[in-house]
Coordinates of N, CA and C in Angstrom, one line a residue:
X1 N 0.8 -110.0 -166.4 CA -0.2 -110.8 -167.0 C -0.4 -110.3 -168.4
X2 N -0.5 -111.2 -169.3 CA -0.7 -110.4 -170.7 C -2.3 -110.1 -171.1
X3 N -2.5 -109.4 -171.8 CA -3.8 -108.9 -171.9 C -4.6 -109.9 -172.7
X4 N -4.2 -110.9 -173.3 CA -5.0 -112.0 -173.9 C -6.0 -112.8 -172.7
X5 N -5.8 -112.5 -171.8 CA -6.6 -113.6 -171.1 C -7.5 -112.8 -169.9
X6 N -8.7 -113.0 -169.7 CA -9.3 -112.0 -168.6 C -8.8 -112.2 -167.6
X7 N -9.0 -111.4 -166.5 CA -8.3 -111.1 -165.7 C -9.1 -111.2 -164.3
X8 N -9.2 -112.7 -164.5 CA -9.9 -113.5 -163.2 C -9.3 -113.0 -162.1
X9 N -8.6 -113.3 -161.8 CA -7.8 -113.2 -160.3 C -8.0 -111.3 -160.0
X10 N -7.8 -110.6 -160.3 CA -8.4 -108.8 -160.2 C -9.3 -109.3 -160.1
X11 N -10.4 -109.9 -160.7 CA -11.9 -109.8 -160.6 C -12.3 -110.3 -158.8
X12 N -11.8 -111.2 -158.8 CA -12.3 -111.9 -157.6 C -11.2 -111.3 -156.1
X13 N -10.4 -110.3 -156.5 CA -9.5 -109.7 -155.5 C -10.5 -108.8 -155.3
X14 N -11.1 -107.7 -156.3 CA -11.8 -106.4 -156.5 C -13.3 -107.1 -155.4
X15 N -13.6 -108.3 -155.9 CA -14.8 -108.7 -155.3 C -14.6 -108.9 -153.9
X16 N -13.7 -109.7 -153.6 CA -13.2 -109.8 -152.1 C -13.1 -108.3 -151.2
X17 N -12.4 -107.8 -152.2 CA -12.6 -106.2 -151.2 C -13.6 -105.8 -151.0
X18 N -14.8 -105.9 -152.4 CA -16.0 -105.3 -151.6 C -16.3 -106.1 -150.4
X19 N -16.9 -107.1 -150.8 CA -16.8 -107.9 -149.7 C -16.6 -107.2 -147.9
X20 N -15.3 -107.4 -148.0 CA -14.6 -106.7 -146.9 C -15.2 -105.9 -146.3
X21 N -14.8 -104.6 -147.4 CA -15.7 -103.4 -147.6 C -17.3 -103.0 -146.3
X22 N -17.8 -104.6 -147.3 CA -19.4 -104.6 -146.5 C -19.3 -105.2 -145.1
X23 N -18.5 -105.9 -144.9 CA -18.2 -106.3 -143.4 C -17.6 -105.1 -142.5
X24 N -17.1 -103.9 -143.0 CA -16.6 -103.2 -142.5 C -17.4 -101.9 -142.3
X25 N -18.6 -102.3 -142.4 CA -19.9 -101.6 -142.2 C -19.7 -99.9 -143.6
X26 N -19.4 -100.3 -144.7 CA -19.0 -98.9 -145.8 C -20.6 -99.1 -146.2
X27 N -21.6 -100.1 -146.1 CA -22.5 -99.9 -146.7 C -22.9 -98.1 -145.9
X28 N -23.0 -98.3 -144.6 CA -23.2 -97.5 -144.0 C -22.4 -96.0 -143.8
X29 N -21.4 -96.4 -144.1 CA -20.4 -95.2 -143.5 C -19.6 -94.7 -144.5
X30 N -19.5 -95.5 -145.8 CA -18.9 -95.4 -146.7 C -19.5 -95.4 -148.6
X31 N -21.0 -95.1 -148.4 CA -22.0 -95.8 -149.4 C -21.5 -95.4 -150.7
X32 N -20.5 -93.8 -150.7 CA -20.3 -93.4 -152.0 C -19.4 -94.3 -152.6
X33 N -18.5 -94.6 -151.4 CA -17.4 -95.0 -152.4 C -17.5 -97.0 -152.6
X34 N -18.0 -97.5 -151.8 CA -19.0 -99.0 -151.6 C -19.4 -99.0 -153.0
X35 N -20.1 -97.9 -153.6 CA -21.3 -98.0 -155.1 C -20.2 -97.7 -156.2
X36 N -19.2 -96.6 -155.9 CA -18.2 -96.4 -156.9 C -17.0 -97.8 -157.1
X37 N -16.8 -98.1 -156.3 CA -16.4 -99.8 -156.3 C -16.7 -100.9 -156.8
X38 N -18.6 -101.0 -156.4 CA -19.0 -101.8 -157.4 C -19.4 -101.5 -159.1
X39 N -19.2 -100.7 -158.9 CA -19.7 -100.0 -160.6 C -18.2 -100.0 -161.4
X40 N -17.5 -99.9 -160.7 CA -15.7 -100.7 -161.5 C -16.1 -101.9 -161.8
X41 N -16.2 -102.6 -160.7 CA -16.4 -104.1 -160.9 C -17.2 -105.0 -162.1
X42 N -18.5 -103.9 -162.4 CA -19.8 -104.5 -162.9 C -18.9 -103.6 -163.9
X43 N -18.5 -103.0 -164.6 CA -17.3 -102.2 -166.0 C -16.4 -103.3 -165.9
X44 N -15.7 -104.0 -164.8 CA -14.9 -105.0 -165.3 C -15.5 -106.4 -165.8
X45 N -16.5 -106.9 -165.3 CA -17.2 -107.7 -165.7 C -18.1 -107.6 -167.3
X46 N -18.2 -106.4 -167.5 CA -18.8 -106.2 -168.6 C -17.7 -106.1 -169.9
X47 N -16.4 -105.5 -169.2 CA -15.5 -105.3 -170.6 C -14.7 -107.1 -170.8
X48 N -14.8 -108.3 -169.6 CA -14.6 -109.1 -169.9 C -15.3 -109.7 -170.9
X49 N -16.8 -109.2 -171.0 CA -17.6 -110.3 -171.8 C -17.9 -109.6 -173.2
X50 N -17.3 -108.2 -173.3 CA -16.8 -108.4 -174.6 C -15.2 -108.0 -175.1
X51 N -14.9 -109.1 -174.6 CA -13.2 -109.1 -174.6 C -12.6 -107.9 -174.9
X52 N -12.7 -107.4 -174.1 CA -11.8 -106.3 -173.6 C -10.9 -106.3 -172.2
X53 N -9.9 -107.2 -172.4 CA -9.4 -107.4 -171.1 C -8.4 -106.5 -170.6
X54 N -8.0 -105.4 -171.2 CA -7.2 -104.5 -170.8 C -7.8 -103.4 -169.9
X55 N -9.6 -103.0 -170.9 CA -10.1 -102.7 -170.3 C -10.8 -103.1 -168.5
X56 N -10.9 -104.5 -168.6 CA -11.4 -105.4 -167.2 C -10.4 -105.3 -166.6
X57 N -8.9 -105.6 -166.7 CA -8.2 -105.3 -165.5 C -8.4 -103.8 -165.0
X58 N -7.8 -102.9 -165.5 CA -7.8 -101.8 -164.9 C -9.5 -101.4 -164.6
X59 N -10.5 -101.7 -164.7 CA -11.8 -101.1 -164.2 C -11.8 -102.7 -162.7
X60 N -11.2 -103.6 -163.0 CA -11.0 -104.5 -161.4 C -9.7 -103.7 -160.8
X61 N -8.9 -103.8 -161.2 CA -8.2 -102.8 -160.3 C -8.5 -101.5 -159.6
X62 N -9.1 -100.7 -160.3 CA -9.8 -99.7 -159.6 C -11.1 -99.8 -158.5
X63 N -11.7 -100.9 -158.7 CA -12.8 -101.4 -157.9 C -12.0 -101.7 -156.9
X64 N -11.1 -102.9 -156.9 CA -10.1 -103.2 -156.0 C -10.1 -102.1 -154.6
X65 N -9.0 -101.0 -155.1 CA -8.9 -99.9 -154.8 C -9.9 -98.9 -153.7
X66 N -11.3 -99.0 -154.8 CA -11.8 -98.2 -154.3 C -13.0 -98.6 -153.2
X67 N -12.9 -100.3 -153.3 CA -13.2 -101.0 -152.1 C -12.4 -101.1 -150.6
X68 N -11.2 -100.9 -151.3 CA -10.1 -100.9 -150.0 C -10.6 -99.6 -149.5
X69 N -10.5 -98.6 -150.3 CA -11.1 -96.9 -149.3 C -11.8 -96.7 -148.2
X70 N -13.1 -97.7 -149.2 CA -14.5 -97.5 -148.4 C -14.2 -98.6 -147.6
X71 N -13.0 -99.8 -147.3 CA -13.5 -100.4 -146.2 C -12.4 -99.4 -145.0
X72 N -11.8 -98.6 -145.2 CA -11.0 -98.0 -144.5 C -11.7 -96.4 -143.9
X73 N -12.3 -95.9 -145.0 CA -13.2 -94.7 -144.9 C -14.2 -95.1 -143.7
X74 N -14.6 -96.2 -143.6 CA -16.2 -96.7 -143.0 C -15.2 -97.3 -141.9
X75 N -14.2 -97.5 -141.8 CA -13.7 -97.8 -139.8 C -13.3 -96.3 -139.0
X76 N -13.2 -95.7 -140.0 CA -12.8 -94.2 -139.4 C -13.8 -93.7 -139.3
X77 N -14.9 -93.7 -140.4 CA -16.2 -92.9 -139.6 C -17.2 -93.7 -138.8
X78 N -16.8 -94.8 -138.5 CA -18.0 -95.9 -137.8 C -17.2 -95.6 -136.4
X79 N -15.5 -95.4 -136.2 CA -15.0 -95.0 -134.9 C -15.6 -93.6 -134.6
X80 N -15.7 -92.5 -135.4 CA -16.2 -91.0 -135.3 C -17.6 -91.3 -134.5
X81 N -18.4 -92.4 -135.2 CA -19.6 -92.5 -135.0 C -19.8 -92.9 -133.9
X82 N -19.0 -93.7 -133.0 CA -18.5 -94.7 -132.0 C -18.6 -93.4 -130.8
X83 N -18.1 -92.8 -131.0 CA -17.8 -91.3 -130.4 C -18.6 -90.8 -130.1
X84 N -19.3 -90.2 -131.0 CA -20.7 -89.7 -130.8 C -21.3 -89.9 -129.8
X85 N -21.3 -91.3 -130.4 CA -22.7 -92.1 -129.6 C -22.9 -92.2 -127.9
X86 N -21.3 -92.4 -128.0 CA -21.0 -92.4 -126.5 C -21.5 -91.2 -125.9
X87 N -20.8 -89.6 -126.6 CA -21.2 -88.4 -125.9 C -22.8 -88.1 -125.9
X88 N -23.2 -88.7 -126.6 CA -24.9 -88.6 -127.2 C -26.0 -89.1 -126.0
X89 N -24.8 -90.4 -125.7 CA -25.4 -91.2 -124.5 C -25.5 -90.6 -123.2
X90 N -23.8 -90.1 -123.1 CA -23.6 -89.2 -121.8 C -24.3 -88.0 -121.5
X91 N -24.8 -87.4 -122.5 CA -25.4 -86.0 -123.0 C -27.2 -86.1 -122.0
X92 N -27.8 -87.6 -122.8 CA -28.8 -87.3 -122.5 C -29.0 -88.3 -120.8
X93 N -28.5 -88.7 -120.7 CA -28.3 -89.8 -119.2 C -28.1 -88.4 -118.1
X94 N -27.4 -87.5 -118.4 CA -27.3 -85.8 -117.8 C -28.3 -85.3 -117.8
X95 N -28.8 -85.0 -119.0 CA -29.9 -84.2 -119.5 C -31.1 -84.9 -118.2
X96 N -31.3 -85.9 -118.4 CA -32.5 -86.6 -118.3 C -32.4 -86.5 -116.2
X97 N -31.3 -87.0 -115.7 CA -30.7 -86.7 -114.2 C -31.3 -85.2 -113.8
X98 N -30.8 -84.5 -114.6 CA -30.9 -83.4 -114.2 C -32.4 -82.8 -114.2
X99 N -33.3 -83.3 -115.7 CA -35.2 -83.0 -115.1 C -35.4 -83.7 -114.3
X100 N -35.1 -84.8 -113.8 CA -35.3 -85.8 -112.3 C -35.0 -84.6 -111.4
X101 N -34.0 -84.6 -111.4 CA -34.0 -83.3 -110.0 C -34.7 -82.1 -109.5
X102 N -34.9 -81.6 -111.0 CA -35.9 -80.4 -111.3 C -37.4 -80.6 -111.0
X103 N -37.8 -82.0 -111.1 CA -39.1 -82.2 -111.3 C -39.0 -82.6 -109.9
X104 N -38.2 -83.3 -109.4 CA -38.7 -83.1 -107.6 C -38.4 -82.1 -106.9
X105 N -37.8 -81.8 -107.1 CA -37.6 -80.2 -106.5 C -39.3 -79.1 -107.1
X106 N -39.5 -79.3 -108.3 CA -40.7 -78.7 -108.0 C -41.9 -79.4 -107.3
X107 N -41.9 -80.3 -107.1 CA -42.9 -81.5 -106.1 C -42.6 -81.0 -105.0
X108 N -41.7 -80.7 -104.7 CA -41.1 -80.5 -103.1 C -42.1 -79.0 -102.9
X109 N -42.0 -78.4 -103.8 CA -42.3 -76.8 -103.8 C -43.8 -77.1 -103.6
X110 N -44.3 -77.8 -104.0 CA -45.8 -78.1 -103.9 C -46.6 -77.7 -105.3
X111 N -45.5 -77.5 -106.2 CA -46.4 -77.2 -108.0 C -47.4 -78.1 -108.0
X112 N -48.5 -77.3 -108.3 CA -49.8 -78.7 -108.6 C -49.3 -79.3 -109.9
X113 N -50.1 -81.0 -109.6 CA -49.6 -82.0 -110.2 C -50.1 -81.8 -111.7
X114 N -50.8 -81.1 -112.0 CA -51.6 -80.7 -113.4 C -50.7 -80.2 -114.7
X115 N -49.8 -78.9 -113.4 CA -48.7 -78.3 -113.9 C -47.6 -79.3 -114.1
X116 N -47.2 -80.4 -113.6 CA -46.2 -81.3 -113.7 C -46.6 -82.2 -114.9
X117 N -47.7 -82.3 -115.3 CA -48.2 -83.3 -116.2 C -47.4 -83.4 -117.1
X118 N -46.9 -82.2 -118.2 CA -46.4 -82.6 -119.2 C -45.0 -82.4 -119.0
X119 N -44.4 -81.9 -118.0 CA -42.7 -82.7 -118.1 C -42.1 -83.6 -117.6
X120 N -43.9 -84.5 -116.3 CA -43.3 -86.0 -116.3 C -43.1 -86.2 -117.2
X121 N -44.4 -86.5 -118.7 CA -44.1 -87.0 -119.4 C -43.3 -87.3 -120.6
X122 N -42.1 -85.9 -120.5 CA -41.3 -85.8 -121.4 C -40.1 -86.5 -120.7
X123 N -40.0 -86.2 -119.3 CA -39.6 -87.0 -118.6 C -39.4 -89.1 -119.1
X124 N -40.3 -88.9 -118.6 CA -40.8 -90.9 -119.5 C -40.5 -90.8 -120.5
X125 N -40.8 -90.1 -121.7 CA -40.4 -89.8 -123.5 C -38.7 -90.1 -123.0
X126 N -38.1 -89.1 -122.2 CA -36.6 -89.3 -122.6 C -36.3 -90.6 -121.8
X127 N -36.8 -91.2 -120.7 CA -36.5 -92.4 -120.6 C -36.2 -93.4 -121.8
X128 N -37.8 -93.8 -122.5 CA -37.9 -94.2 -123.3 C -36.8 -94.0 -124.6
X129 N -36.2 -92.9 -125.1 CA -35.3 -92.7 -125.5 C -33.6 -92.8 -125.3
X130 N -33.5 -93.4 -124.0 CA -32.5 -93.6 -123.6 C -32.6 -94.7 -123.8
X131 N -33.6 -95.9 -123.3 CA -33.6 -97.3 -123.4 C -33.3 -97.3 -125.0
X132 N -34.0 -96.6 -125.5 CA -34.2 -97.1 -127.5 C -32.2 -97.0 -127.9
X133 N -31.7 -95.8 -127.4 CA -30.4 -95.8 -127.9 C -29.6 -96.5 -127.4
X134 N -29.4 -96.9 -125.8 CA -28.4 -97.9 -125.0 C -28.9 -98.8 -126.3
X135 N -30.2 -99.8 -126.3 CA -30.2 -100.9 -127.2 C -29.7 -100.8 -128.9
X136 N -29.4 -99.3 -129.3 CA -29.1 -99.5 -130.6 C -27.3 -99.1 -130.4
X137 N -26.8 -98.4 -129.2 CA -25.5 -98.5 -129.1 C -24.8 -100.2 -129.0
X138 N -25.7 -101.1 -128.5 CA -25.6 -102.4 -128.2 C -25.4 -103.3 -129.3
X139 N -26.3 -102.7 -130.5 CA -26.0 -103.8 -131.5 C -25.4 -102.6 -132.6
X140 N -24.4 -101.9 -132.1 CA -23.4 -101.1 -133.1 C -23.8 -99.9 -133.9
X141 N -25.4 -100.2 -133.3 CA -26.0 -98.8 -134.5 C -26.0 -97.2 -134.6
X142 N -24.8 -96.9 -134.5 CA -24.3 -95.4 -133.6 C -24.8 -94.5 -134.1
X143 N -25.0 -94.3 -135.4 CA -25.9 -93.4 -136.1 C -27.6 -93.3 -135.8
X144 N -27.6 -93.9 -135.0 CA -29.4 -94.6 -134.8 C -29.3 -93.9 -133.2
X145 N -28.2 -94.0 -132.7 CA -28.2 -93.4 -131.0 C -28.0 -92.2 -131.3
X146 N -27.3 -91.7 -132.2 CA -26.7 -89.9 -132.3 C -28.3 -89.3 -132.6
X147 N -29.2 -90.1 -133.5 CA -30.6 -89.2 -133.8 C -31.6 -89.4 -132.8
X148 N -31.4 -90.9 -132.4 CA -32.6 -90.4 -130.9 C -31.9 -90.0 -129.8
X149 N -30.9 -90.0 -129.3 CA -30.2 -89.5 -128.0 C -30.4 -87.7 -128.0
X150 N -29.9 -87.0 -129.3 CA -29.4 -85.5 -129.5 C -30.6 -84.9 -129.0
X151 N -31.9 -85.1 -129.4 CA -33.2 -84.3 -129.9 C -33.8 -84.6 -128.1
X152 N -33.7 -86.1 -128.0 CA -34.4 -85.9 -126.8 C -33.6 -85.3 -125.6
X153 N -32.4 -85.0 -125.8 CA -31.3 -84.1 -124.5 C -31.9 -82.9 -125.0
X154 N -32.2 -82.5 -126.1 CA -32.5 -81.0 -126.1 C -33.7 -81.0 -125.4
X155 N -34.9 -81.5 -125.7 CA -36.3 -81.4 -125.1 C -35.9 -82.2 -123.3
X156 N -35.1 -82.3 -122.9 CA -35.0 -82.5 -121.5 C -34.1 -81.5 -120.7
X157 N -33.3 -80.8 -121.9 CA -33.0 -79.7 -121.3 C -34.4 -78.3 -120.9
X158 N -34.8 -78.5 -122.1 CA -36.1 -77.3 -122.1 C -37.1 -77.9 -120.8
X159 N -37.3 -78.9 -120.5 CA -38.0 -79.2 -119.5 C -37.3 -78.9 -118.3
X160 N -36.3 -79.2 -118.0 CA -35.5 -78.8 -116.6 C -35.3 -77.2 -116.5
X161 N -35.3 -76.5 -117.9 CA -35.0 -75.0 -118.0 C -36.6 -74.8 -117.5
X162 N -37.6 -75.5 -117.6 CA -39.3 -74.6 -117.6 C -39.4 -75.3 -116.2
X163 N -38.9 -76.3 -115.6 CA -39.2 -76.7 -114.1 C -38.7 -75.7 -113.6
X164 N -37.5 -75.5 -113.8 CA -36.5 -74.4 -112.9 C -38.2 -72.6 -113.3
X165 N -38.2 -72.5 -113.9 CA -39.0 -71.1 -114.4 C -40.4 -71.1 -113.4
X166 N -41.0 -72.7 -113.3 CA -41.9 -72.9 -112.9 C -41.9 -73.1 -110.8
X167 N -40.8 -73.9 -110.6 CA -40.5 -73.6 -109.4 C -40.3 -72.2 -108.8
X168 N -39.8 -71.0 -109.4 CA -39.2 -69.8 -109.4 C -40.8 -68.9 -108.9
X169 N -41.4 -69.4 -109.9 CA -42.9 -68.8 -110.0 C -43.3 -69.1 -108.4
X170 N -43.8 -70.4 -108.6 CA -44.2 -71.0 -106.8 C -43.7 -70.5 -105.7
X171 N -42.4 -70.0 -105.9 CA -41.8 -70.0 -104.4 C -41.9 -68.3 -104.5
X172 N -41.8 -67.3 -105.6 CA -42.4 -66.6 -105.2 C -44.0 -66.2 -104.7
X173 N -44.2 -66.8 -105.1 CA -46.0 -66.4 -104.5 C -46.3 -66.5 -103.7
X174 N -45.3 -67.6 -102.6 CA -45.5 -67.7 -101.8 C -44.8 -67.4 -100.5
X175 N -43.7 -65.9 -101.3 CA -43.6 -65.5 -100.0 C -44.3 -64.7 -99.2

């Protein structure tokens, strides 16, 4: 193409990729190079309108480019994320099984219910935490299950580790 004439067809290829790009979830997984893509774009659009079209191709070309990355960057870390989510899920669905057990097992022991108060209810907390991430692993949002799944397996492990400490107490006292 010779440089007398802007360079429509780059422009609207560069645009299409973003495009792409954003369908390919890069807003999310790929935001640096998504903004470094359009900021080529919005340089090629600008050096067309003051006829610089040597300059517009190559800053669309590079947009092009750097839209193709981020839609390629953002399937590899949206699969990474995919991953996560899943062990995040399995993590705390464990986590959570396991104070279930702990907490009737100390019921069994006869812990007064006073003392059980607050690791039912962390108990229910991590319920509720599980429902919130199954429904955000459901509509793709894996980054959203990795931060509520992680925190509430930790606090459901500390509760099964203080049932187990608290059972331990009871059954000695009572031999």
């Amino acid at each position: 193409m010779a440089c007398g004439a802007p360079p429509d067809k780059e422009i609207q290829q560069a645009q299409g990729a973003i495009d792409a790009a954003r369908a390919a979830g890069a807003e999310q997984y790929a935001a640096t190079e998504l903004a470094a893509a359009q900021d080529a774009l919005k340089q090629a659009r600008e050096a067309v309108d003051q006829r610089d079209y040597r300059s517009a191709l190559n800053h669309a070309l590079d947009s092009r480019e750097r839209a193709q990355n981020a839609a390629k960057e953002a399937a590899d870390r949206k699969a990474t994320a995919h991953d996560d989510a899943q062990k995040a899920l399995a993590n705390l669905t464990a986590a959570l099984t396991e104070a279930r057990v702990k907490l009737k097992a100390a019921e069994s022991a006869r812990v007064a219910s006073k003392t059980l108060a607050k690791p039912k209810q962390s108990i229910a907390d991590g319920e509720q935490a599980l429902q919130k991430a199954r429904a955000a692993f459901a509509k793709g949002d894996y980054l959203a299950v990795t931060s509520i799944a992680t925190p509430a397996s930790g606090r459901l492990v500390t509760v099964a580790h203080d049932l187990d400490a608290i059972s331990a107490i009871v059954a000695r006292r009572r031999r």
